Coordinates of N, CA, C and O in Angstrom, one line a residue:
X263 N -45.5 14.6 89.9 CA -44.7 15.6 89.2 C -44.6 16.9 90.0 O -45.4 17.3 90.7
X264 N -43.5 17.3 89.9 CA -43.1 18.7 90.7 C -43.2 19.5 89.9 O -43.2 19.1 88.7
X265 N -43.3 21.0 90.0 CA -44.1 22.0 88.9 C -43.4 23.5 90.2 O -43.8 24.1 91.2
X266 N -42.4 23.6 89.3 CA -41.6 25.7 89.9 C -42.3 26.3 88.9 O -42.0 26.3 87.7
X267 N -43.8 27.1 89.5 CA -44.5 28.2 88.8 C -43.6 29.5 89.0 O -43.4 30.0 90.1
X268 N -43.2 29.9 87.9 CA -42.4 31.0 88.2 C -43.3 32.4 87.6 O -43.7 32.4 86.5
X269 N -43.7 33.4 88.4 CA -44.5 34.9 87.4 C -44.5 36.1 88.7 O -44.5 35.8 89.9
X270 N -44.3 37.1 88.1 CA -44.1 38.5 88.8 C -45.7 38.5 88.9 O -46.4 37.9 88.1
X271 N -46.0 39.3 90.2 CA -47.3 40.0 90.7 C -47.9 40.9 89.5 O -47.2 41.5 88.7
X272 N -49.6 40.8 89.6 CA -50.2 41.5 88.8 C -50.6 40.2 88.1 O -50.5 39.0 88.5
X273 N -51.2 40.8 86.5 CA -51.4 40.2 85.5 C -50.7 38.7 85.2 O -51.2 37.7 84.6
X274 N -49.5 38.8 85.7 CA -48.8 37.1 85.3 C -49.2 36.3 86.4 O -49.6 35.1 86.4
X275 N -49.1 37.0 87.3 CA -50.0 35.9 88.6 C -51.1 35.7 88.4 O -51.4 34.7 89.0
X276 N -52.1 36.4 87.7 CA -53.6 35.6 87.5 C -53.5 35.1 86.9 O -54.0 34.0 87.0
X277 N -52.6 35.6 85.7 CA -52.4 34.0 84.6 C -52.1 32.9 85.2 O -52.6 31.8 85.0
X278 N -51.0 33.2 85.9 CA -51.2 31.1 86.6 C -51.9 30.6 87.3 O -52.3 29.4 87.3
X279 N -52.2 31.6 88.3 CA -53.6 31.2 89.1 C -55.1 30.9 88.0 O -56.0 30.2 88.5
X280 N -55.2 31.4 87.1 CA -56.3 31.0 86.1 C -55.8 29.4 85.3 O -56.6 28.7 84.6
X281 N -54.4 29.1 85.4 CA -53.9 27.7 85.2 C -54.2 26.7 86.4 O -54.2 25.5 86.3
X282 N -54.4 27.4 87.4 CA -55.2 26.0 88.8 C -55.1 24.7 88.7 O -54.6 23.8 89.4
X283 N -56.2 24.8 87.1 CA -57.2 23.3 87.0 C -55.6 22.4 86.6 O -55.6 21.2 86.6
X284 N -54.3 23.0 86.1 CA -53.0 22.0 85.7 C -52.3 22.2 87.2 O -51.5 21.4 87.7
X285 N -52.4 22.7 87.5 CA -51.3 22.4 88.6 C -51.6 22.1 90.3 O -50.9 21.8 91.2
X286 N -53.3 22.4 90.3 CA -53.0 21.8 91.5 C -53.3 20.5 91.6 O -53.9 20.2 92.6
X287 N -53.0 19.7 90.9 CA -53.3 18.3 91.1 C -51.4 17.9 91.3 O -51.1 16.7 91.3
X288 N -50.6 18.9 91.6 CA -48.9 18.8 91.3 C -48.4 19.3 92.6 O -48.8 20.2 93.3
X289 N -47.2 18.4 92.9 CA -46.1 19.3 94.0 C -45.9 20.5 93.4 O -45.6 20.7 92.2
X290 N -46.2 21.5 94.3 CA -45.7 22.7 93.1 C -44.7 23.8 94.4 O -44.9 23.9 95.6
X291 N -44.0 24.3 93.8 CA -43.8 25.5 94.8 C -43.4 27.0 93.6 O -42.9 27.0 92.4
X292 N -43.8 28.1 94.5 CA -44.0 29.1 93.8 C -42.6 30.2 93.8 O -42.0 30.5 94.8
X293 N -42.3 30.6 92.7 CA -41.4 31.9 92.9 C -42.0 33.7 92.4 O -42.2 33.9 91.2
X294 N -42.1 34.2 93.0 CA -42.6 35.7 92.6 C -42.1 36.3 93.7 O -41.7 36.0 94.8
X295 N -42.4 37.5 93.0 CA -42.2 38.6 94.0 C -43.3 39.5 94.9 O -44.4 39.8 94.3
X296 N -43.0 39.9 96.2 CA -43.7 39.8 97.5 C -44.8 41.4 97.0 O -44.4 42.5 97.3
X297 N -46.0 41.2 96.4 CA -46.6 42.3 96.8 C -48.3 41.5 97.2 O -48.5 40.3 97.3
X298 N -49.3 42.8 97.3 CA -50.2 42.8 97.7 C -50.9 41.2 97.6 O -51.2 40.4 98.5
X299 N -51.0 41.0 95.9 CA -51.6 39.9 95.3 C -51.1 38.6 95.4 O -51.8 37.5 95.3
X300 N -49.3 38.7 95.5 CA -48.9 37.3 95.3 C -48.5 36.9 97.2 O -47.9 35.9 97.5
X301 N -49.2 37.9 98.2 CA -48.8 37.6 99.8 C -49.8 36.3 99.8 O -49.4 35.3 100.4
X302 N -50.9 36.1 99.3 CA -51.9 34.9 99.8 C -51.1 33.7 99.1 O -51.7 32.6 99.5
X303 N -50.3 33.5 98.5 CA -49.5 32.3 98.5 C -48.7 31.7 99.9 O -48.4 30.5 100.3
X304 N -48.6 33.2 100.6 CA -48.1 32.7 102.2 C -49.3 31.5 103.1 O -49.1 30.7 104.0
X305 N -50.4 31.7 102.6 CA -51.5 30.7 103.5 C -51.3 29.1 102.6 O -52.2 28.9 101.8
X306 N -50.4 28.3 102.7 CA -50.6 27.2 102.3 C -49.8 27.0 101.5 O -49.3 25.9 101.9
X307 N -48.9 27.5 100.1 CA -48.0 27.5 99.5 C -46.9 27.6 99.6 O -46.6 28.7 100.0
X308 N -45.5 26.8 99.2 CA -44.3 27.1 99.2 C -43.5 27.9 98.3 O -43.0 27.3 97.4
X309 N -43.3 29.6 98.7 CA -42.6 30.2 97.9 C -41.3 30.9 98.3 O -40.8 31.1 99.4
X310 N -40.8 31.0 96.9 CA -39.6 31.5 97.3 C -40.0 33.2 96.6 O -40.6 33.4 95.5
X311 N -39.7 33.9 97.1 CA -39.2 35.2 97.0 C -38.5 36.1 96.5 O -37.8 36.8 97.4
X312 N -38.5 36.6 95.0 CA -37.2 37.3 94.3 C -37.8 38.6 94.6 O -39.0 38.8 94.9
X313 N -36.8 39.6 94.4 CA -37.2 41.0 94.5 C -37.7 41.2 93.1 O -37.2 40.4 92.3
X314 N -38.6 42.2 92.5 CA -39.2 42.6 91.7 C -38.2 42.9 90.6 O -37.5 43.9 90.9
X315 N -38.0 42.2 89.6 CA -37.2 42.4 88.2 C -38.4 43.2 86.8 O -39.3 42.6 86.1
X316 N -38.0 44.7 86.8 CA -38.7 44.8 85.8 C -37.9 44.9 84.3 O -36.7 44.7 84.1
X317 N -39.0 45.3 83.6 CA -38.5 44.7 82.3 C -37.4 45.2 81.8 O -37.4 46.4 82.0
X318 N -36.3 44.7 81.0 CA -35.0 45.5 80.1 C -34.1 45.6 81.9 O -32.9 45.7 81.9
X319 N -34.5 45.7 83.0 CA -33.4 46.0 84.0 C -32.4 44.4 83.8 O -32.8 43.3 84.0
X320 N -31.1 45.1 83.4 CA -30.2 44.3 83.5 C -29.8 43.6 85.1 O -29.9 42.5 85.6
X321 N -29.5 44.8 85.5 CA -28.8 44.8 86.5 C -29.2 43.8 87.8 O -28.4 43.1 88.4
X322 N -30.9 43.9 88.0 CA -31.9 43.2 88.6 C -31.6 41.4 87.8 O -31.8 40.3 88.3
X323 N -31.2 41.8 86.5 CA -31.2 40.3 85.9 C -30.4 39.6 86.8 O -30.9 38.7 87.5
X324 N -29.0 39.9 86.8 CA -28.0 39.5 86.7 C -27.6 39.5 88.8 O -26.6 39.0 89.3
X325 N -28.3 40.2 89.2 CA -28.4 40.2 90.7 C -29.5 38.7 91.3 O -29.2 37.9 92.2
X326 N -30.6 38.6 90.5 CA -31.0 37.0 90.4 C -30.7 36.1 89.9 O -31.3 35.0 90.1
X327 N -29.8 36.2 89.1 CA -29.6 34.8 88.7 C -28.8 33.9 89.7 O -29.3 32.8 89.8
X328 N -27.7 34.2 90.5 CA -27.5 33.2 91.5 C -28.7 32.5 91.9 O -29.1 31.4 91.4
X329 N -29.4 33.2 93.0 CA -30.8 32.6 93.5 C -31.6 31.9 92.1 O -32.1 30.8 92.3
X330 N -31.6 32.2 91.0 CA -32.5 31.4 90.4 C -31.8 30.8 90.0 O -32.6 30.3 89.2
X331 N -30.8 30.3 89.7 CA -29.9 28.6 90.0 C -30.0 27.8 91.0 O -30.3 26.6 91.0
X332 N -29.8 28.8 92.1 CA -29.9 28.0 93.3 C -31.2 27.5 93.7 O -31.3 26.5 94.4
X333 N -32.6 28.2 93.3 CA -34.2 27.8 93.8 C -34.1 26.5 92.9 O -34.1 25.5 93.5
X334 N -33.9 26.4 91.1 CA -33.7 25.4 90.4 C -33.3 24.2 91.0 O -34.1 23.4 91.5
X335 N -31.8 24.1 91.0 CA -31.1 22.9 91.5 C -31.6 22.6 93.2 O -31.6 21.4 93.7
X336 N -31.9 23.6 93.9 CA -32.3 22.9 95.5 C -34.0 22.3 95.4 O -34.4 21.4 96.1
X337 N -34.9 22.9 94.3 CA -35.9 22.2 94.1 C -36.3 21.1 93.3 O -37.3 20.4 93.2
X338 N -35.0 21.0 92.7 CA -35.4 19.7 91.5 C -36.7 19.4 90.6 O -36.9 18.3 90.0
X339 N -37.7 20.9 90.6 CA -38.7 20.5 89.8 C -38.8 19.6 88.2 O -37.9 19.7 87.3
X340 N -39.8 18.9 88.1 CA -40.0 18.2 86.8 C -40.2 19.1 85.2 O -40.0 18.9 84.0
X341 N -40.7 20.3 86.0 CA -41.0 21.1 84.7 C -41.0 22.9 85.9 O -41.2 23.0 87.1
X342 N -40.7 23.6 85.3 CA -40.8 25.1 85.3 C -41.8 25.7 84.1 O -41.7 25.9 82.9
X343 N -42.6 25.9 84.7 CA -43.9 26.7 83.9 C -43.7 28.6 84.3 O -43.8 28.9 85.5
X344 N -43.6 29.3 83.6 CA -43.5 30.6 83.6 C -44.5 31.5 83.2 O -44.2 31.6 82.0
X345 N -45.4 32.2 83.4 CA -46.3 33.0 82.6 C -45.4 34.3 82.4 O -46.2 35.2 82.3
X346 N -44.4 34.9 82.2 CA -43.5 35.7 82.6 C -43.7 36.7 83.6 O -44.6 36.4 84.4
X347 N -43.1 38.1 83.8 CA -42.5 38.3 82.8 C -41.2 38.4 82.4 O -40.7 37.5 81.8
X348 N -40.3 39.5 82.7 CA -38.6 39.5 82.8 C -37.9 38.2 83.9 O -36.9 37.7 83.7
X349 N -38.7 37.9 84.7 CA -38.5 36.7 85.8 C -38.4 35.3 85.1 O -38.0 34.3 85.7
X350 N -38.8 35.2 83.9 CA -38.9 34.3 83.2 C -37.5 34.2 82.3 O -37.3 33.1 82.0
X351 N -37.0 34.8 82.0 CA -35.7 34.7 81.2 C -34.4 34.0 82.2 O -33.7 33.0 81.9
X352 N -34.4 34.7 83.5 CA -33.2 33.3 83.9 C -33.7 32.0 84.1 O -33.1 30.9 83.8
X353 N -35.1 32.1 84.7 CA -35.5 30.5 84.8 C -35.9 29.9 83.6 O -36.4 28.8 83.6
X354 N -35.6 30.5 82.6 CA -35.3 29.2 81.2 C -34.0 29.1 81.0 O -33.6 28.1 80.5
X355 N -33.3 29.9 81.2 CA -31.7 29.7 81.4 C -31.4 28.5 82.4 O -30.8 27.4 82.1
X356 N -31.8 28.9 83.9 CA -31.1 27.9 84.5 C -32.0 26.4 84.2 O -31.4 25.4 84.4
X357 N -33.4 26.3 83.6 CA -33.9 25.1 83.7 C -33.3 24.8 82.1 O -33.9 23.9 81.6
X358 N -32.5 25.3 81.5 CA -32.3 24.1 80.3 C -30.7 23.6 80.8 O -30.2 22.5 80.8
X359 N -30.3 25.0 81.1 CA -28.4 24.4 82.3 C -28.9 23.0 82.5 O -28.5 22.0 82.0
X360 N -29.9 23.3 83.4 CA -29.9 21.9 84.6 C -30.9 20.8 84.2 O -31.6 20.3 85.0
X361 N -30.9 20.4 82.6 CA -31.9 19.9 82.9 C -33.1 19.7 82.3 O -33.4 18.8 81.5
X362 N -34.0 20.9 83.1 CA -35.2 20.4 83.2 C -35.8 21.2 82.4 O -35.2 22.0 81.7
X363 N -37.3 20.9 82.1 CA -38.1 21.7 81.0 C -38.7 22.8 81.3 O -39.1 23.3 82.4
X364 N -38.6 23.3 80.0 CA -39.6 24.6 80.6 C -40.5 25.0 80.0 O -40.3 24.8 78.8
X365 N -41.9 25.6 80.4 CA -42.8 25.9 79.9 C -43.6 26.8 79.7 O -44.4 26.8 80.6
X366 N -43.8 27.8 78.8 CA -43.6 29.1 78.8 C -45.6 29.7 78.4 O -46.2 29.0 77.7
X367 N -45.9 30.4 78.9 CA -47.3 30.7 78.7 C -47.2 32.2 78.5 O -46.8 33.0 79.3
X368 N -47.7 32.6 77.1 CA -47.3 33.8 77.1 C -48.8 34.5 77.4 O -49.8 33.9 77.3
X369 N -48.8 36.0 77.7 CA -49.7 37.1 77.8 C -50.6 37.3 76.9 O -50.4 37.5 75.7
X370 N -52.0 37.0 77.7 CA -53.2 37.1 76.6 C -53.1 39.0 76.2 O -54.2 39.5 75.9
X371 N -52.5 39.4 76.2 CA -52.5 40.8 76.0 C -51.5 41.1 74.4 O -51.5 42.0 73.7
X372 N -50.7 39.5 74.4 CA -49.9 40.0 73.4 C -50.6 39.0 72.2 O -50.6 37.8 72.2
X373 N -51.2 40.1 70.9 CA -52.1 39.3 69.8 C -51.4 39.4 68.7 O -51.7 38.8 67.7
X374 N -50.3 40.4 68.8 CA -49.7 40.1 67.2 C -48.0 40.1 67.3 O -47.5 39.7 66.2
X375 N -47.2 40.4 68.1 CA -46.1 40.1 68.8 C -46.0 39.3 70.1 O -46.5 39.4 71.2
X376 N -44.9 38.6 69.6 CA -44.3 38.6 71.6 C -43.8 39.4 72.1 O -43.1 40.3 71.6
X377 N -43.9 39.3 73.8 CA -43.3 40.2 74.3 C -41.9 40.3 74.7 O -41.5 39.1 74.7
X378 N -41.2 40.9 75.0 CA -39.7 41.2 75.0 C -39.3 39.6 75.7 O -38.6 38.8 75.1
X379 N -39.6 39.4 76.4 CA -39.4 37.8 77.7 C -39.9 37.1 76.9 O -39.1 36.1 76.8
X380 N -40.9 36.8 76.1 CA -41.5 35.5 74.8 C -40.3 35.4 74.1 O -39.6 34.4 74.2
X381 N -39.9 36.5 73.3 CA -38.9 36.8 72.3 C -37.7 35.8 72.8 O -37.1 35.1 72.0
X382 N -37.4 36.0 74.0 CA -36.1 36.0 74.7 C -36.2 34.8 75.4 O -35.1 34.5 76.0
X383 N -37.0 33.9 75.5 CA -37.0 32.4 76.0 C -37.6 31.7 75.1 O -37.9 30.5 75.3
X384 N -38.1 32.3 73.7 CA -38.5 30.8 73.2 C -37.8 30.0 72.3 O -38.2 29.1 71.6
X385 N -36.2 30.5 72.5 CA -35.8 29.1 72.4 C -35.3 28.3 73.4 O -34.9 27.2 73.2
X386 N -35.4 28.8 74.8 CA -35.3 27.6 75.8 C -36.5 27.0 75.9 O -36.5 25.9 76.5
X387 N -37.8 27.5 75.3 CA -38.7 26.4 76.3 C -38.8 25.2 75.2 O -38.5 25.1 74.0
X388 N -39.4 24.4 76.0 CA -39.9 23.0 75.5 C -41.1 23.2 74.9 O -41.2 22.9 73.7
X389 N -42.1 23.8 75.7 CA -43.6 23.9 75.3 C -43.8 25.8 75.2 O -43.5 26.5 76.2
X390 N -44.3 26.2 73.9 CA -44.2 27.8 74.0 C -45.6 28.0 73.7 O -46.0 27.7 72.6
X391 N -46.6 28.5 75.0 CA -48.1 28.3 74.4 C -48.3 30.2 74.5 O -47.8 31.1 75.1
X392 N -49.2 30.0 73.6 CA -50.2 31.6 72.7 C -51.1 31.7 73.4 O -51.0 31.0 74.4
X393 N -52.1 32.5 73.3 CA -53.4 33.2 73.6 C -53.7 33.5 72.5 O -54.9 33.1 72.7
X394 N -53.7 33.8 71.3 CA -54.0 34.1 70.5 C -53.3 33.0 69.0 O -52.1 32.8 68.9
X395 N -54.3 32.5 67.9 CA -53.6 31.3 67.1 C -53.0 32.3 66.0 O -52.1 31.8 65.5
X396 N -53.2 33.4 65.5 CA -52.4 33.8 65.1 C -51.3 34.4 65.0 O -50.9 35.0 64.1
X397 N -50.8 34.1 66.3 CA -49.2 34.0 66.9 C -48.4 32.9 66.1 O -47.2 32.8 65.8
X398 N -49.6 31.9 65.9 CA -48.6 30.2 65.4 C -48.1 30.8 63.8 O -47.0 30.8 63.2
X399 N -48.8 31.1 63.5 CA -48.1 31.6 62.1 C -46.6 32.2 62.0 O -45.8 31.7 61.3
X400 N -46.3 33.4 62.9 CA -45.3 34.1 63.5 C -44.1 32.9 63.9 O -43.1 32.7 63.2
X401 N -44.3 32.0 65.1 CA -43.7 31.7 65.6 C -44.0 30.2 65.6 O -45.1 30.0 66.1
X402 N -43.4 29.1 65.1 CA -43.4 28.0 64.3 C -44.0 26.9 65.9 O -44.8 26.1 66.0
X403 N -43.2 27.3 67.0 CA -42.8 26.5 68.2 C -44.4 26.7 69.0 O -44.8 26.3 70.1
X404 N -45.0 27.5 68.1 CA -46.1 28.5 69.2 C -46.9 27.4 69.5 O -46.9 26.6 68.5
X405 N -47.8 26.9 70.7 CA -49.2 26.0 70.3 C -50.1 26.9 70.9 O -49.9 27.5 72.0
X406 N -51.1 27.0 70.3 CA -52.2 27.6 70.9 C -53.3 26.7 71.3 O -53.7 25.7 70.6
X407 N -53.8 27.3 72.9 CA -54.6 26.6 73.8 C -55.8 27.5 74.1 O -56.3 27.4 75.2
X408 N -56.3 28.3 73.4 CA -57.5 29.1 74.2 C -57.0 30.5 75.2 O -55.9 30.9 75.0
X409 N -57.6 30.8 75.8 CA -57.3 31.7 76.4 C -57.6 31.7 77.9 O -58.7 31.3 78.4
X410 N -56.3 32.2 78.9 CA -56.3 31.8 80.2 C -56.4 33.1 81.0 O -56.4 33.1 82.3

């Protein structure tokens, strides 16, 4: 199985990097953006590179979405897993266009709402997982798995 981990530096990249034990047993290749934390992906990993999209910037939206059609369709992953955050809204866009599933892991930070990017991809994903179970009340699609 092929696995496009998609998460901006900081906090969303530990979150996937604290997901390890699911994905490295997977082809995986990475998308984030180039700071301090997400450079050691360069030792061993295949990533690709978006400029830093922060949150509510349109403009930043809509300047990646080409590239994230194009990382999509040139990588053919089986599934797209996102921890977000704003980076995560075109790649549930382009992975339901094209396709493929998507898998959304939201912020153990968020305990009684979603965050603006949860809000805003959970009706593309396939699988919409919590940190917190009383999210599933709120949000029907939610499954909760513990905390990552």
């Amino acid at each position: 199985m092929k696995l496009l981990l998609v998460c901006t530096s900081g906090g969303h990249f530990s979150t996937m990097r604290r997901l390890e034990s699911f994905w490295c047993n997977h082809e995986r290749v990475w998308v984030t953006d180039p700071k301090k934390d997400t450079k050691l992906l360069e030792n061993g990993e295949k990533v690709h590179w978006l400029p830093y999209q922060a949150p509510r910037d349109i403009l930043a939206f809509w300047q990646n979405i080409p590239r994230v059609f194009k990382i999509v369709y040139s990588e053919q992953p089986d599934i797209v897993i996102s921890t977000g955050a704003s980076i995560a809204v075109g790649f549930a866009i382009a992975a339901k266009f094209l396709g493929k599933k998507f898998v959304y892991v939201e912020s153990i930070s968020r305990s009684e709402e979603l965050s603006l990017s949860g809000k805003l991809v959970y009706k593309f994903s396939d699988e919409f997982y919590v940190q917190w179970p009383n999210l599933c009340r709120k949000y029907p699609k939610a499954i909760f798995k513990g905390y990552a």
